[in-house]
Coordinates of C-alpha atoms and ligand atoms in Angstrom, one line a residue:
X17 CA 122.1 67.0 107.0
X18 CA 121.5 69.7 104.9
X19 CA 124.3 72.4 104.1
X20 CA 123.5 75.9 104.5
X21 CA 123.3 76.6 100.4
X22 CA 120.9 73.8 100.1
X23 CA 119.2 75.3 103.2
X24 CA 118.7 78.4 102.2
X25 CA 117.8 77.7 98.2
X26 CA 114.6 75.8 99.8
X27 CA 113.5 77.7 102.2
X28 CA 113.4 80.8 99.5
X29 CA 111.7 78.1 97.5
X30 CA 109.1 77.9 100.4
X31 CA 108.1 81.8 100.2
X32 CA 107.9 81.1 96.6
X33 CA 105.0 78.3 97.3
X34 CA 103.3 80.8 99.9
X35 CA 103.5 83.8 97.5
X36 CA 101.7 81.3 94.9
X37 CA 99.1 80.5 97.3
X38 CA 98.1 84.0 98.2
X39 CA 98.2 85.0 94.7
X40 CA 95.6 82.2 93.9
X41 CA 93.6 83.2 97.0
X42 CA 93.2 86.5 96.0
X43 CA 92.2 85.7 92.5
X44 CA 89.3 83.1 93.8
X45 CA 88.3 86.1 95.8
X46 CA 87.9 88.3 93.0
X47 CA 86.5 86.1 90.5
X48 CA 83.7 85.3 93.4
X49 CA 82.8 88.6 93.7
X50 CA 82.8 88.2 90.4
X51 CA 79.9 86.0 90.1
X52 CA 82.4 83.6 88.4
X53 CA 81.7 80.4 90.7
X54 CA 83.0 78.5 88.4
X55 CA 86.8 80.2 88.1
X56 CA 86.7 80.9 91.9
X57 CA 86.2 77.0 93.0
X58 CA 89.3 76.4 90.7
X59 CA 91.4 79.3 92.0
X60 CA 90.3 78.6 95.7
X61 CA 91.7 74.9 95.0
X62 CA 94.8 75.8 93.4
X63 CA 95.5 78.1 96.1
X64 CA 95.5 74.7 98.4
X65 CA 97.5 73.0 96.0
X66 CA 100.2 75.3 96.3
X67 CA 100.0 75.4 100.2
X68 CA 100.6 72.1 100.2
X69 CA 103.8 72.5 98.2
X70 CA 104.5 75.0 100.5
X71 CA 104.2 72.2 103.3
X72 CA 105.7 69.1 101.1
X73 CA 108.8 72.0 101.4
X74 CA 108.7 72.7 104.8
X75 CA 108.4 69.2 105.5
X76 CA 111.8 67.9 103.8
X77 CA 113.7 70.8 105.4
X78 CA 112.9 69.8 108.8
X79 CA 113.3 66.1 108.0
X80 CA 116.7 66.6 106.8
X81 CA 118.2 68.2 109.6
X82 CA 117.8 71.8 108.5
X83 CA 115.4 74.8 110.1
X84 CA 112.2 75.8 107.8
X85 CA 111.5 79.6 107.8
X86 CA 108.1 80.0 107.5
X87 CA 108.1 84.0 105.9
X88 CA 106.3 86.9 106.1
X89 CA 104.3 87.7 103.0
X90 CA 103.2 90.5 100.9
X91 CA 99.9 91.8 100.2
X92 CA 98.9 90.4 96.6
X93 CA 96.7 92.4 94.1
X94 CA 93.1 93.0 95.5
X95 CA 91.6 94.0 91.8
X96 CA 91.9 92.7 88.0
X97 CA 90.9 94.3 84.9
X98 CA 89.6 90.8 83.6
X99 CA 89.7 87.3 83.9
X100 CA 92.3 87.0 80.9
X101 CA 94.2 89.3 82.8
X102 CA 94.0 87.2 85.7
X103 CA 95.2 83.9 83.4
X104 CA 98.0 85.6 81.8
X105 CA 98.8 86.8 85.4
X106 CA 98.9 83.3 86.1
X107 CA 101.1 81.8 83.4
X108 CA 103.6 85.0 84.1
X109 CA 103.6 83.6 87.8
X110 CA 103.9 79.8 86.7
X111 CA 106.9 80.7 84.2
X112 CA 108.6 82.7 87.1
X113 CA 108.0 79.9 89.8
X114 CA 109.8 77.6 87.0
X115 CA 112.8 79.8 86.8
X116 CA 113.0 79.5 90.5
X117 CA 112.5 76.0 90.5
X118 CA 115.6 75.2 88.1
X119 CA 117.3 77.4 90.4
X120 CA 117.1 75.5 93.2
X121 CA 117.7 72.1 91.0
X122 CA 121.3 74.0 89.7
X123 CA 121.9 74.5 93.4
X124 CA 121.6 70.8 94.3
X125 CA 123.8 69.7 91.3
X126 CA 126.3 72.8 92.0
X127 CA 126.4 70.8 95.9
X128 CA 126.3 67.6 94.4
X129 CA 123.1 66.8 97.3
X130 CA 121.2 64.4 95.0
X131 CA 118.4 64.1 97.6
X132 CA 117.2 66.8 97.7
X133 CA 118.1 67.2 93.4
X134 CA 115.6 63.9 93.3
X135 CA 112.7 65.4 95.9
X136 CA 113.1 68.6 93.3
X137 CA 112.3 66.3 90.5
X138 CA 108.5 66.5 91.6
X139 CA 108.2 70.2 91.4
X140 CA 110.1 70.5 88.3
X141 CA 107.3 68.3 86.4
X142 CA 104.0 70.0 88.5
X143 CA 105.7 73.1 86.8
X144 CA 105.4 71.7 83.5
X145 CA 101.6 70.6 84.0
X146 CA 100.9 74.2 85.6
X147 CA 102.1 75.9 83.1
X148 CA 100.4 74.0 80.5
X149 CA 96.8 74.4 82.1
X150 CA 97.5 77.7 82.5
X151 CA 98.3 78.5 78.7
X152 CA 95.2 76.2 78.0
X153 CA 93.0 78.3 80.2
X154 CA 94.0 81.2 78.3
X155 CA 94.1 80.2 75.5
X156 CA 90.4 79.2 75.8
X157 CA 90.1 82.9 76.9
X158 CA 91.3 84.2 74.2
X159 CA 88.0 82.5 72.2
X160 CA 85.7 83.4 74.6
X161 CA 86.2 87.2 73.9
X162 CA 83.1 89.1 75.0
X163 CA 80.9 86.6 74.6
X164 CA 78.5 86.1 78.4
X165 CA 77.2 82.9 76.6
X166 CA 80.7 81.9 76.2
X167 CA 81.8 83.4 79.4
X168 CA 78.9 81.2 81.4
X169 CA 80.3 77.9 79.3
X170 CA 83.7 78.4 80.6
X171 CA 83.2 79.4 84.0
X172 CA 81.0 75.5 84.3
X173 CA 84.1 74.2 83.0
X174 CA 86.5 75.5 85.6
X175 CA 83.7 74.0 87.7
X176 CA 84.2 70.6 86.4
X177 CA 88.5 70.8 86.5
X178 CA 88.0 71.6 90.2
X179 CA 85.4 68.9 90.8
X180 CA 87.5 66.1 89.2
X181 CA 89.4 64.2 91.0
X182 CA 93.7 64.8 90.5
X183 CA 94.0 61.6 88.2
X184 CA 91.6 63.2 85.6
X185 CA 93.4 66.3 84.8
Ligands
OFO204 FE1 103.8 75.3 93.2 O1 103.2 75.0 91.6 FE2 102.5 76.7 90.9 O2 103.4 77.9 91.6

């Protein structure tokens, strides 16, 4: 059974997962309009990624004896200046989600529930790779400048990252 801190640290962690996904949804849907194919297909599946750790959340709450709150959630940004913009959006979110993440893991060690410390183990390294891509991406970016040829280049590789399958990221 889950106590009520534990409780309550995940299901804010769940929000967290739902924000993520809308912010990635609404960044597919700008970079489609766009004409950025490319960026969109990888937004549009990052989006789902993060539902499902939404779900993996919701999931373990339930199973464990406590109540998931699925929440209400705000209306993300509808416009971007740019496509680096978007990526350093990105990281910003990523580096925030971490924070939140440990938070929850100091939670667990503060309750001494090692359960739910171990299922937190998962998130704490998809954090690590996220963030990582996410500097990558921009990083690449940051080379591309103003370049369309440049632009076209790295919007077919965005293509290809959301093609491949999970094992060859
Ligand atoms: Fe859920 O991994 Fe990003 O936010």
């Amino acid at each position: 059974m889950l106590n009520k801190k534990i409780e309550k640290a995940l299901n804010d962690q769940i929000k967290v997962e739902a924000e993520s996904s809308q912010a990635y949804l609404a960044m597919a849907s700008w970079a489609e309009r766009a004409g950025l194919s490319g960026t969109a297909a990888f937004l549009y599946k990052h989006s789902d990624e993060e539902r499902q750790h939404m779900l993996k959340l919701v999931k373990f709450v339930n199973d464990r004896g406590g109540q998931a709150v699925i929440p209400e959630l705000k209306q993300p940004a509808k416009d971007y200046k740019t496509l680096q913009n978007v990526f350093a959006l990105l990281l910003e979110h990523e580096t925030n989600v971490t924070n939140e993440i440990n938070s929850v893991v100091d939670v667990c060690l503060k309750e001494k529930d090692y359960t739910t410390h171990n299922f937190m183990q998962w998130y704490v390294s998809e954090q690590i790779e996220e963030e990582t891509l996410a500097r990558n991406i921009l990083d690449k970016l940051k080379l591309v400048g103003n370049d369309n040829g440049a632009m076209y280049m790295f919007d077919r590789d965005l293509l290809a990252v959301a093609a491949a399958p999970e094992s060859e990221k």
